[in-house]
mmCIF file of C-alpha atoms in Angstrom:
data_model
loop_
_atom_site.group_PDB
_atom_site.id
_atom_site.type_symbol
_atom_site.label_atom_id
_atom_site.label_comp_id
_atom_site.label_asym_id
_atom_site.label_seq_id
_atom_site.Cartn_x
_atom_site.Cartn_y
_atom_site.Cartn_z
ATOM 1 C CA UNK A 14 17.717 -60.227 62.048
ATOM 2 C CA UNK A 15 18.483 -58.871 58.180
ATOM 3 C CA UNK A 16 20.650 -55.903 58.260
ATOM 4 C CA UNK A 17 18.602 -52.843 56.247
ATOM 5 C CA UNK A 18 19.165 -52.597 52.955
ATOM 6 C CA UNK A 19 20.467 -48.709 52.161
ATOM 7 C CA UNK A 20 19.347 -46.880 49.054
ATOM 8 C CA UNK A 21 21.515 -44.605 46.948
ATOM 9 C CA UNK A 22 24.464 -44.664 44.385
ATOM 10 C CA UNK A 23 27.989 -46.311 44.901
ATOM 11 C CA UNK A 24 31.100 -44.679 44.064
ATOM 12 C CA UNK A 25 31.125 -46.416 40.712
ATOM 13 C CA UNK A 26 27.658 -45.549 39.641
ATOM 14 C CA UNK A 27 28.450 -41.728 40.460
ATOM 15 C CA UNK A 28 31.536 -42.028 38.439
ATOM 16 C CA UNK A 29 29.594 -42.933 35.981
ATOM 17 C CA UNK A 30 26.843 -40.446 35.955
ATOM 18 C CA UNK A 31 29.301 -37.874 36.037
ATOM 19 C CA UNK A 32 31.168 -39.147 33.216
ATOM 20 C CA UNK A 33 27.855 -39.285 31.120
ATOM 21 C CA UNK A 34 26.975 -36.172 32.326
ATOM 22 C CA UNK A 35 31.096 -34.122 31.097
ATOM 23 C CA UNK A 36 30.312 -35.959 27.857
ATOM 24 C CA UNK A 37 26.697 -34.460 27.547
ATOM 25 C CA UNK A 38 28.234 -31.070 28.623
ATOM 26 C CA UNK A 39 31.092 -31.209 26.124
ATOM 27 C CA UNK A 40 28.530 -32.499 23.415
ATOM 28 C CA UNK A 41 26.122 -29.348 23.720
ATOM 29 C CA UNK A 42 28.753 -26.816 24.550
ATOM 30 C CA UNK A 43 29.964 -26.202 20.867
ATOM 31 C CA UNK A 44 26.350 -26.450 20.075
ATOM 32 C CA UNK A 45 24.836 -23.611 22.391
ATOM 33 C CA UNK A 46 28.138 -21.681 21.093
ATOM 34 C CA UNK A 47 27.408 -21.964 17.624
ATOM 35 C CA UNK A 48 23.741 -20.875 18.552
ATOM 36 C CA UNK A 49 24.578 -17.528 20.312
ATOM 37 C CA UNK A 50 26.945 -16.669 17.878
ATOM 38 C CA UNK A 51 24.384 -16.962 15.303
ATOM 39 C CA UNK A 52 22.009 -15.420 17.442
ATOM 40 C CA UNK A 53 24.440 -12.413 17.969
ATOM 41 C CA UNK A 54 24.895 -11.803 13.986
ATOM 42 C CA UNK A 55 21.408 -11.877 13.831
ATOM 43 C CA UNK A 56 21.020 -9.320 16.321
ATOM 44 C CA UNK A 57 23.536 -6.884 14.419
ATOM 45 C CA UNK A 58 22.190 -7.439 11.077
ATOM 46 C CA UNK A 59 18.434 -6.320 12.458
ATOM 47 C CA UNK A 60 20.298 -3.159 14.187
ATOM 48 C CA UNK A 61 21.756 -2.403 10.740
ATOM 49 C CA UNK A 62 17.898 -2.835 9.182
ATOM 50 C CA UNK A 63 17.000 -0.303 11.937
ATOM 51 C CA UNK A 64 19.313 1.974 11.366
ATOM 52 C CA UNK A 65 18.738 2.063 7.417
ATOM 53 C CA UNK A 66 15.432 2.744 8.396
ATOM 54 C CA UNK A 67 16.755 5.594 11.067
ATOM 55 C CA UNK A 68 18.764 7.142 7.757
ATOM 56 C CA UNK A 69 15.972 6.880 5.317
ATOM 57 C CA UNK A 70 14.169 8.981 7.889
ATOM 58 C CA UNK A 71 16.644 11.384 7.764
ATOM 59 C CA UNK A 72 16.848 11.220 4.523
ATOM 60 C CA UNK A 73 13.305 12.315 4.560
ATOM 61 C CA UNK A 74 13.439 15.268 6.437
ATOM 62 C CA UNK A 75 16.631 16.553 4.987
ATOM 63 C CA UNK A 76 15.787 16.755 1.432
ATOM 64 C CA UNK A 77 17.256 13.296 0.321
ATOM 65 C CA UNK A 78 20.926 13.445 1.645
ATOM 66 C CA UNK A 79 22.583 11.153 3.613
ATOM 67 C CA UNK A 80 23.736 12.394 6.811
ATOM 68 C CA UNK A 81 27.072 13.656 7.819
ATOM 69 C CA UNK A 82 29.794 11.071 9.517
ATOM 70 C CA UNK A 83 30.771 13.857 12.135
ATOM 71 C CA UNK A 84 31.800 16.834 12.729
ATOM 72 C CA UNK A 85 33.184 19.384 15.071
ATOM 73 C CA UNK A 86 30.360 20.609 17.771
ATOM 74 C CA UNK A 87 29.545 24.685 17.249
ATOM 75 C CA UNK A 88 30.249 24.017 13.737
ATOM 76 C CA UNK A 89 29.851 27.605 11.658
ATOM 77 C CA UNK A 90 30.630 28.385 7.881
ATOM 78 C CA UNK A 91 31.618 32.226 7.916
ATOM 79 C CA UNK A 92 31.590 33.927 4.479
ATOM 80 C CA UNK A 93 31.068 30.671 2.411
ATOM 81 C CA UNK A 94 34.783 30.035 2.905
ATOM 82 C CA UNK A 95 35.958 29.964 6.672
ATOM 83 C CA UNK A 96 35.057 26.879 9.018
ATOM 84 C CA UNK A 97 35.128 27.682 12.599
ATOM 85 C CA UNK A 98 36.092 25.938 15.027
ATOM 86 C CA UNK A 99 39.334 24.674 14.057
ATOM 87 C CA UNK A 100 39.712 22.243 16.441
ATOM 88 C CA UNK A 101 37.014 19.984 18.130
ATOM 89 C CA UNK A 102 37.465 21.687 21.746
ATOM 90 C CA UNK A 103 33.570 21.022 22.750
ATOM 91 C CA UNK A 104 33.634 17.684 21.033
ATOM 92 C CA UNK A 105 31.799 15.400 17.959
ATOM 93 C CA UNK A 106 28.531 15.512 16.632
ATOM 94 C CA UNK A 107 28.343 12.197 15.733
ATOM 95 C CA UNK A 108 25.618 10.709 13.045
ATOM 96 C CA UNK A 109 24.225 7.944 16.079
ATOM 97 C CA UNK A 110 23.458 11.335 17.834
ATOM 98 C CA UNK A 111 20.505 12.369 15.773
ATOM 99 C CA UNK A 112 19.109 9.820 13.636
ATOM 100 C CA UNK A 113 16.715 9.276 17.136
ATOM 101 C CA UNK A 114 17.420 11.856 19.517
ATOM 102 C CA UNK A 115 16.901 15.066 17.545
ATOM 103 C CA UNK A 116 16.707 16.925 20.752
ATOM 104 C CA UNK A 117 20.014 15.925 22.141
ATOM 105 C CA UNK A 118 22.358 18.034 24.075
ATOM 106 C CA UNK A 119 25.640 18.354 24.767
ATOM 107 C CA UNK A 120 24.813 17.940 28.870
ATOM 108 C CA UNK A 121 21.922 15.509 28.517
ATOM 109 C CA UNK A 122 22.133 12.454 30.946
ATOM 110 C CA UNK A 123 21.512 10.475 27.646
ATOM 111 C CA UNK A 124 24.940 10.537 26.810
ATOM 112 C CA UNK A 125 25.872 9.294 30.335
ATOM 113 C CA UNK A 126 24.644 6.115 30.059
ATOM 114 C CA UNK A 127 24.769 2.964 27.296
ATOM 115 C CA UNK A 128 21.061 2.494 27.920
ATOM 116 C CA UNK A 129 18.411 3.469 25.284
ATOM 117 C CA UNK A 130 20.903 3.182 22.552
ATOM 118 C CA UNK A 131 21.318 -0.811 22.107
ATOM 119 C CA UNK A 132 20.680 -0.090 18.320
ATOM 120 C CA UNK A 133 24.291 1.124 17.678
ATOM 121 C CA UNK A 134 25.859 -1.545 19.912
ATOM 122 C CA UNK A 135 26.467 -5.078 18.365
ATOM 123 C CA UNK A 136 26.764 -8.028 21.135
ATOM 124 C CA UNK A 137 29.462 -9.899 19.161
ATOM 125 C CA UNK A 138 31.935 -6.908 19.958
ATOM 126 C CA UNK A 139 33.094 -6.185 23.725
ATOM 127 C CA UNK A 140 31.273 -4.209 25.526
ATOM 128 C CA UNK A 141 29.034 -4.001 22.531
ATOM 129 C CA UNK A 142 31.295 -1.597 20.631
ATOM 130 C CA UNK A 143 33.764 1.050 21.178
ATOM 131 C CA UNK A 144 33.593 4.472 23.461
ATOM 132 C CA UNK A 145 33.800 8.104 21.723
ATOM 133 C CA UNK A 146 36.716 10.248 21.955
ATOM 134 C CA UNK A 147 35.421 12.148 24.314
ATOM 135 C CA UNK A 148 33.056 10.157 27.005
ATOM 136 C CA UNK A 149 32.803 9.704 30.839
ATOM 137 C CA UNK A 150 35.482 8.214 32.558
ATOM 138 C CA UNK A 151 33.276 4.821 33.349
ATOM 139 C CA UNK A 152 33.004 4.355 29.458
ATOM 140 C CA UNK A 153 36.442 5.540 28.705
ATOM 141 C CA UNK A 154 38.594 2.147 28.220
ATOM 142 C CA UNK A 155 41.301 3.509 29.713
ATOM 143 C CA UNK A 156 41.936 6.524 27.160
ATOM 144 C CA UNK A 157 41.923 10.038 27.637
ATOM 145 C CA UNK A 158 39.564 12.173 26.390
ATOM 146 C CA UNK A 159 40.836 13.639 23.511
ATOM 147 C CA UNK A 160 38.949 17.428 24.225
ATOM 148 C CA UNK A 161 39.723 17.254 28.316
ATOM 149 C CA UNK A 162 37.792 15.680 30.884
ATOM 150 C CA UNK A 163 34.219 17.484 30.941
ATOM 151 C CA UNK A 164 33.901 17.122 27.193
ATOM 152 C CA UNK A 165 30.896 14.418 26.268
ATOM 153 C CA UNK A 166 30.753 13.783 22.286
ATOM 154 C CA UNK A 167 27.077 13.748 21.277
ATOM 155 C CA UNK A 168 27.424 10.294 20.438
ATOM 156 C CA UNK A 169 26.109 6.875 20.974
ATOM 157 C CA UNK A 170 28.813 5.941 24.162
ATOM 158 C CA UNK A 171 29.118 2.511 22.420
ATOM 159 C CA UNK A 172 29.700 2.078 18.321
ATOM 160 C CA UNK A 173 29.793 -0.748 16.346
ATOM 161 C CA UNK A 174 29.208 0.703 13.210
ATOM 162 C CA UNK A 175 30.776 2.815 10.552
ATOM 163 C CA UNK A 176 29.388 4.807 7.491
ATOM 164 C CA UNK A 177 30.636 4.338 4.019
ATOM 165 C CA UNK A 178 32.797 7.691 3.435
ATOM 166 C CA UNK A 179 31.876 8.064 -0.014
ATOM 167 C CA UNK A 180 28.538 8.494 0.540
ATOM 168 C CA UNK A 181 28.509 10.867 3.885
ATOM 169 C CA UNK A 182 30.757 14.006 4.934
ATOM 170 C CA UNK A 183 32.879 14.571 7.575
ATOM 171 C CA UNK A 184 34.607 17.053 9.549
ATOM 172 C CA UNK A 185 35.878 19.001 6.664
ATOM 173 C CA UNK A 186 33.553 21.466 5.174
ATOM 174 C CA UNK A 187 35.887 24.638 3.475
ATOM 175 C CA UNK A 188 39.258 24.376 1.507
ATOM 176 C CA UNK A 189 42.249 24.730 3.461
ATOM 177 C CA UNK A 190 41.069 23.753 6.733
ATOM 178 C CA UNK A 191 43.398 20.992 7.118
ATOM 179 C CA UNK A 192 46.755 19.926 5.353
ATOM 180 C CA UNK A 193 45.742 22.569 2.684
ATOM 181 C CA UNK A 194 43.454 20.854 1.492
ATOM 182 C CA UNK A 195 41.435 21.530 -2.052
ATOM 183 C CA UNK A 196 39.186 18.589 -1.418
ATOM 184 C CA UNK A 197 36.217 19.195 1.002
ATOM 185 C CA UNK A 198 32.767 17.472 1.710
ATOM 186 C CA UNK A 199 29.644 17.505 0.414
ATOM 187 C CA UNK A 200 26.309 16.598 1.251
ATOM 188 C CA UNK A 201 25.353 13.878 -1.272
ATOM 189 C CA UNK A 202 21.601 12.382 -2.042
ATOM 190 C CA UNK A 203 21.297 9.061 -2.269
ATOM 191 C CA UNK A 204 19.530 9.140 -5.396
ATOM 192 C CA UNK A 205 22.509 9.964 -6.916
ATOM 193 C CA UNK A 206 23.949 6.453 -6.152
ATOM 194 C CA UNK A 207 23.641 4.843 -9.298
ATOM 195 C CA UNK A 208 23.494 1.227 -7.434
ATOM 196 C CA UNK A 209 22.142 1.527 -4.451
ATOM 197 C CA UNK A 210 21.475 -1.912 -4.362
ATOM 198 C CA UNK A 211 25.195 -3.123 -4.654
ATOM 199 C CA UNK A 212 26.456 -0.350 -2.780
ATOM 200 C CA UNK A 213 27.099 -0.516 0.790
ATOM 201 C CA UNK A 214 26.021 2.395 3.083
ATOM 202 C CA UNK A 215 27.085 1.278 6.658
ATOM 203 C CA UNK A 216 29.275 -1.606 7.820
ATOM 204 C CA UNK A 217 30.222 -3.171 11.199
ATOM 205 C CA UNK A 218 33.721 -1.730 12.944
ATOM 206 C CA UNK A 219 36.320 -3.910 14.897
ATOM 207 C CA UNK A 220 35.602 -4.147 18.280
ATOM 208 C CA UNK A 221 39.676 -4.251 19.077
ATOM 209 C CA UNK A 222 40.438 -1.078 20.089
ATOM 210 C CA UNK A 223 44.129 -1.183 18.847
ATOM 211 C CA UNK A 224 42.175 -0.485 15.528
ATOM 212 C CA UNK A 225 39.877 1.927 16.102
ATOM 213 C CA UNK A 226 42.161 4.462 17.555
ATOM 214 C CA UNK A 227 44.042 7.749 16.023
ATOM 215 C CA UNK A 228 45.946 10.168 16.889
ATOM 216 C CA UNK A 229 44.764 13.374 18.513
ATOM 217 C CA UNK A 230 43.656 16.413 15.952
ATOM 218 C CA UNK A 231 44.898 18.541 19.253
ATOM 219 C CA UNK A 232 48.624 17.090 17.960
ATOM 220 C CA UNK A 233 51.188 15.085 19.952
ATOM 221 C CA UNK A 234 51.082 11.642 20.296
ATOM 222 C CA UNK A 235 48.335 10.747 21.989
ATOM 223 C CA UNK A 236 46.124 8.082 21.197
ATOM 224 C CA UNK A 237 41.903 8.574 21.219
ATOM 225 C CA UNK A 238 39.536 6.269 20.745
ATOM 226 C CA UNK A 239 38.124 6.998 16.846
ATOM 227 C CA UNK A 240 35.097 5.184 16.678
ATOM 228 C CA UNK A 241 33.161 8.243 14.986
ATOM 229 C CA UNK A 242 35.588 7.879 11.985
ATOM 230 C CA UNK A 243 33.741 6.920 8.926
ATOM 231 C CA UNK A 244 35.680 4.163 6.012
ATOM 232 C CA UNK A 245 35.903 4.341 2.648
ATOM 233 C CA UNK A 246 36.796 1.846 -0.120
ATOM 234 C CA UNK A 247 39.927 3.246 -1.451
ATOM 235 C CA UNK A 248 43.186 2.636 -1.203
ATOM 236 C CA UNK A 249 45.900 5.159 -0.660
ATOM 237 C CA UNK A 250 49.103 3.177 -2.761
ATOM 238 C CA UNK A 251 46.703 2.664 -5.620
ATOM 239 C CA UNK A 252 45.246 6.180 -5.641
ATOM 240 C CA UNK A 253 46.778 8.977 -8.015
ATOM 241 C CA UNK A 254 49.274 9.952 -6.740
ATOM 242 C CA UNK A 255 49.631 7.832 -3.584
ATOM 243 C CA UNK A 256 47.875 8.940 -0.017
ATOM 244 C CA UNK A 257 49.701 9.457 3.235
ATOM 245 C CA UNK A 258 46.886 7.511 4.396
ATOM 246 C CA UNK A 259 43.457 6.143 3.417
ATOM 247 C CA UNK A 260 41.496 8.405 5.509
ATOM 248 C CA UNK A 261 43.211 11.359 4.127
ATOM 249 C CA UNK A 262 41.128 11.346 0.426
ATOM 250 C CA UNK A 263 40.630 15.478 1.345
ATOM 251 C CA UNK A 264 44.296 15.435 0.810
ATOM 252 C CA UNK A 265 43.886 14.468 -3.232
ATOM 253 C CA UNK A 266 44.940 16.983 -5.410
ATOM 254 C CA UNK A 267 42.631 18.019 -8.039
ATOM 255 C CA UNK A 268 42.884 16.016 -11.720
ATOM 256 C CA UNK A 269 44.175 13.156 -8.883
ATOM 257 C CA UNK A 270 42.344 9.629 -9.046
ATOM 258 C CA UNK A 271 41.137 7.497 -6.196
ATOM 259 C CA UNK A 272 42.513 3.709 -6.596
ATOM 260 C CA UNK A 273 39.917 1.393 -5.164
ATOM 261 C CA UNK A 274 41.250 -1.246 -2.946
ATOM 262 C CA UNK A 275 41.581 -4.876 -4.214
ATOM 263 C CA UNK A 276 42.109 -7.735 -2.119
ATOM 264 C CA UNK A 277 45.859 -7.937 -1.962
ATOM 265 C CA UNK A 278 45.571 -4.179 -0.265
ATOM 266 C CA UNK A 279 43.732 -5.697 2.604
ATOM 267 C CA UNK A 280 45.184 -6.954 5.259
ATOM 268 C CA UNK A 281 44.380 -10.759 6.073
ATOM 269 C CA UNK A 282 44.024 -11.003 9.805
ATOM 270 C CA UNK A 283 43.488 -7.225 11.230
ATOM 271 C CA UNK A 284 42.995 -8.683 14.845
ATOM 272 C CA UNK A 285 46.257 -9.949 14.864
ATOM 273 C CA UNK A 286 47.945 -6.764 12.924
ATOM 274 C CA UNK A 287 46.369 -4.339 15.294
ATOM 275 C CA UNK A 288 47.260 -6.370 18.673
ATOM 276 C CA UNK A 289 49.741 -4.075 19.696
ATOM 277 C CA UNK A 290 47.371 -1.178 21.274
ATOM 278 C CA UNK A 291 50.099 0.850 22.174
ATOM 279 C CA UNK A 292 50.863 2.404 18.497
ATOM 280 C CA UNK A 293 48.317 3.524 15.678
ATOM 281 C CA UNK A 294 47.502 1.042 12.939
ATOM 282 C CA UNK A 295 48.881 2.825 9.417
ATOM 283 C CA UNK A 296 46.711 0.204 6.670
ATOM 284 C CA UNK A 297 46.937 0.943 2.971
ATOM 285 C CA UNK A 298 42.774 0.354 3.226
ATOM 286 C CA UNK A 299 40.177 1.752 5.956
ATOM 287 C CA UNK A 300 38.541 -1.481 5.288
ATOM 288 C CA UNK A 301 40.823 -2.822 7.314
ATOM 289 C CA UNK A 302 38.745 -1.380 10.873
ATOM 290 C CA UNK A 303 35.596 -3.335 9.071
ATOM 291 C CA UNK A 304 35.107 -6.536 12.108
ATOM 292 C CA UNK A 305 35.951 -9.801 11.283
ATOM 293 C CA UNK A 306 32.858 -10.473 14.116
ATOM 294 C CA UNK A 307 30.740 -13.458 13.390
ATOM 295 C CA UNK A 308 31.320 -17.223 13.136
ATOM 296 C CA UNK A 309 34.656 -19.012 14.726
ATOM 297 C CA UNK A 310 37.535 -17.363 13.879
ATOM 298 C CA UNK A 311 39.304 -19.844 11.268
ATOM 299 C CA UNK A 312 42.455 -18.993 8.394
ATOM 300 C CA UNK A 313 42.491 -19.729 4.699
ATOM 301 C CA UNK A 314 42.266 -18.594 1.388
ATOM 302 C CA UNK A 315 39.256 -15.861 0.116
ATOM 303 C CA UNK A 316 38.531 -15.733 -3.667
ATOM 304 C CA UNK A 317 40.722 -13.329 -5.344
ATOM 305 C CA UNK A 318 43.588 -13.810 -3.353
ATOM 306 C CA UNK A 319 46.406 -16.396 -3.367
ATOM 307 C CA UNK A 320 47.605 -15.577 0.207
ATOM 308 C CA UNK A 321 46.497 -17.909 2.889
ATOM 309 C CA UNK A 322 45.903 -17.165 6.734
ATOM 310 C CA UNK A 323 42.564 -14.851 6.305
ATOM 311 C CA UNK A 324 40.256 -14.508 9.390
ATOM 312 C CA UNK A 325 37.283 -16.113 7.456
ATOM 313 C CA UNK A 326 34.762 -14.326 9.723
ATOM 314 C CA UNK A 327 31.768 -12.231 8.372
ATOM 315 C CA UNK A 328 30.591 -9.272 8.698
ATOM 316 C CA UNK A 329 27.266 -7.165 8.105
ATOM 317 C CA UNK A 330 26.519 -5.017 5.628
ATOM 318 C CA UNK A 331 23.870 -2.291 4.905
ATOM 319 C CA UNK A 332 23.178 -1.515 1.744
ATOM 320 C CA UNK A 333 21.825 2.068 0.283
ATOM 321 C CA UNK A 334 18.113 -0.144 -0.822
ATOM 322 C CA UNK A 335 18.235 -1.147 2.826
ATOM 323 C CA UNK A 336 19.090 -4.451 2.443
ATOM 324 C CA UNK A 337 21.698 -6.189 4.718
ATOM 325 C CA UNK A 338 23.872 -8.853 3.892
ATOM 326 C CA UNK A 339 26.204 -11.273 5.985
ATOM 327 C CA UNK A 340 29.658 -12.029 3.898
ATOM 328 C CA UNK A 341 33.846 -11.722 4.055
ATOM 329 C CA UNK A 342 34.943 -8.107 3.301
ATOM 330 C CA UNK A 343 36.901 -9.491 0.809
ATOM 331 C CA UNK A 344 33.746 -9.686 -0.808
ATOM 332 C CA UNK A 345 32.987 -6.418 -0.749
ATOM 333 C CA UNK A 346 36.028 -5.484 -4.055
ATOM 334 C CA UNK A 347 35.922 -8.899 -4.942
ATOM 335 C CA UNK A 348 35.214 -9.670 -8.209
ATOM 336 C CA UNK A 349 34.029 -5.818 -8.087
ATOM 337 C CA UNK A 350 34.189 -2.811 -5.139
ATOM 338 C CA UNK A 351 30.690 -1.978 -3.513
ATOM 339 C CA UNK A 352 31.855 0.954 -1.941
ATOM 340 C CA UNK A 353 30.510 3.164 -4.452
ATOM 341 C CA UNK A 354 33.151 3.057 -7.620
ATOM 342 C CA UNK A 355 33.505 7.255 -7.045
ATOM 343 C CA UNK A 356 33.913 8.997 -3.936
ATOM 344 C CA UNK A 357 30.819 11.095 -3.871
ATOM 345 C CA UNK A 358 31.367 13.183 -1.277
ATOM 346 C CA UNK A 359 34.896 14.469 -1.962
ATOM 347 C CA UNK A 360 33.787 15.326 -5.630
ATOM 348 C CA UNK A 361 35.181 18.790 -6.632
#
């Protein structure tokens, strides 16, 4: 009698099939990468298309001004001179807040939750952004809240997004409400912007929270998350005279001159710079917190600059026309600044 012939694979011809198969696997794997991180840029750049068309809305209904970066909740101008409250002790009103939730409160379940506000939140950044400075404890990253534990911000509870501080206020309405200063903001129209179509309105943040972090306005050392703060195009070594620091243009005294940052004031791999989360990043640039976000992070040399070792990743970039483009920030001063060439807002 013939012994039965048995059906299926030897050790060699599994071997083999599973060799075929790794090399398959290690074939597409770059591939589908490459796909989702275009697919995530994508995704960001139609957020920042929405929210243009959130602002123009605004814009609308507010008789042609862009809207404020932030500012302090129960925020009151007495006699055309004082602002009150001095400190934010119930929080941020935060521009995400009301460009589509004009009802929003400071204890609606909203602001409890990231769902219903995927606009703000870019998937190439963890966790699709960064918290407020004041959030619930869930959403916190491990920080404090900078106002105490029951204090919400009315603000998307993740950002990955900045406005251009030129263009929109923030915090500082009166003279001599902080540092003494003479500077204070205004409300600005975007007609005024005499190129709205090289001039960029909003831009994408770092999602490493070493760099979006500041200290407390409560004093001390301790650090809060700062994702409501706004960036500008200047630089504080090349302004006239110098800034303490780039977010500080209030501080300017009058007859001063803003210096706009050039490429050698930026720095060429932020990620790295900021890695230490423990202490707060002093840049000569705010365009420094712009995210190096999309495509694989590589080094090298950006027109403009002879240094070498830049993170070549992009960035998005919403323009006051509405028009988003994908490029370096270096390109953004480089061969000219499109952050507005005067800062609007601060004008006195």
């Amino acid at each position: 009698m013939k012994t039965p012939k048995r059906s299926g694979f030897t050790l060699v011809e599994l071997l083999v099939v599973i060799g075929i198969l790794s090399l398959l696997i290690s074939i597409l794997l770059p591939t589908l990468g490459a796909a989702r991180r275009s697919a995530n840029a994508i995704k960001c750049a139609s957020n920042l298309r929405a929210i243009g068309q959130g602002i123009a809305n605004y814009e609308a209904n507010y008789g042609g001004a862009f809207p404020p970066s932030n500012y302090y909740v129960g925020l009151q101008i007495v006699n055309s001179s004082t602002q009150l409250p001095v400190l934010p002790t119930q929080g941020y009103v935060h521009w995400s807040s009301f460009l589509y939730r004009k009802t929003l409160s400071a204890n609606d379940p909203a602001l409890l939750s990231t769902f219903g506000w995927e606009i703000f939140q870019c998937p190439s950044l963890q966790n699709g952004g960064v918290p407020p400075a004041n959030t619930y404890a869930a959403n916190s990253d491990g920080l404090a809240n900078e106002a105490g534990a029951n204090v919400i911000d009315l603000q998307a509870p993740r950002m990955s997004y900045m406005l251009n501080e030129a263009l929109t206020p923030r915090s500082i309405f009166t003279a001599n409400f902080r540092s003494g200063n003479v500077r204070y903001y205004h409300f600005i129209k975007a007609g005024r912007v005499s190129k709205p179509a090289e001039t960029i309105l909003t831009s994408e943040m770092s999602g490493n929270q070493g760099a979006m972090r500041a200290l407390s306005n409560f004093g001390g050392s301790t650090p809060v998350s700062n994702s409501r703060r706004p960036v500008s195009g200047i630089s504080a070594s090349l302004s006239n005279p110098p800034l303490s620091s780039p977010d500080q243009g209030y501080t300017l005294p009058l007859g001063g001159t803003y210096g706009w940052a050039t490429v050698d004031k930026l720095s060429v791999d932020p990620e790295a710079t900021f890695a230490n989360t423990s202490g707060i990043p002093t840049p000569d640039t705010t365009l420094d917190f712009i995210g190096r976000n999309h495509g694989v992070k590589t080094h090298g040399i950006v027109a403009g600059s002879s240094r070498g070792g830049w993170d070549l990743r992009k960035s998005n970039f919403l323009y006051v026309d509405g028009h988003v483009e994908t490029k370096h920030v270096a390109e953004t001063v480089y061969p000219r600044s499109q952050w507005g060439g005067e800062f609007y807002s601060l004008e006195q």
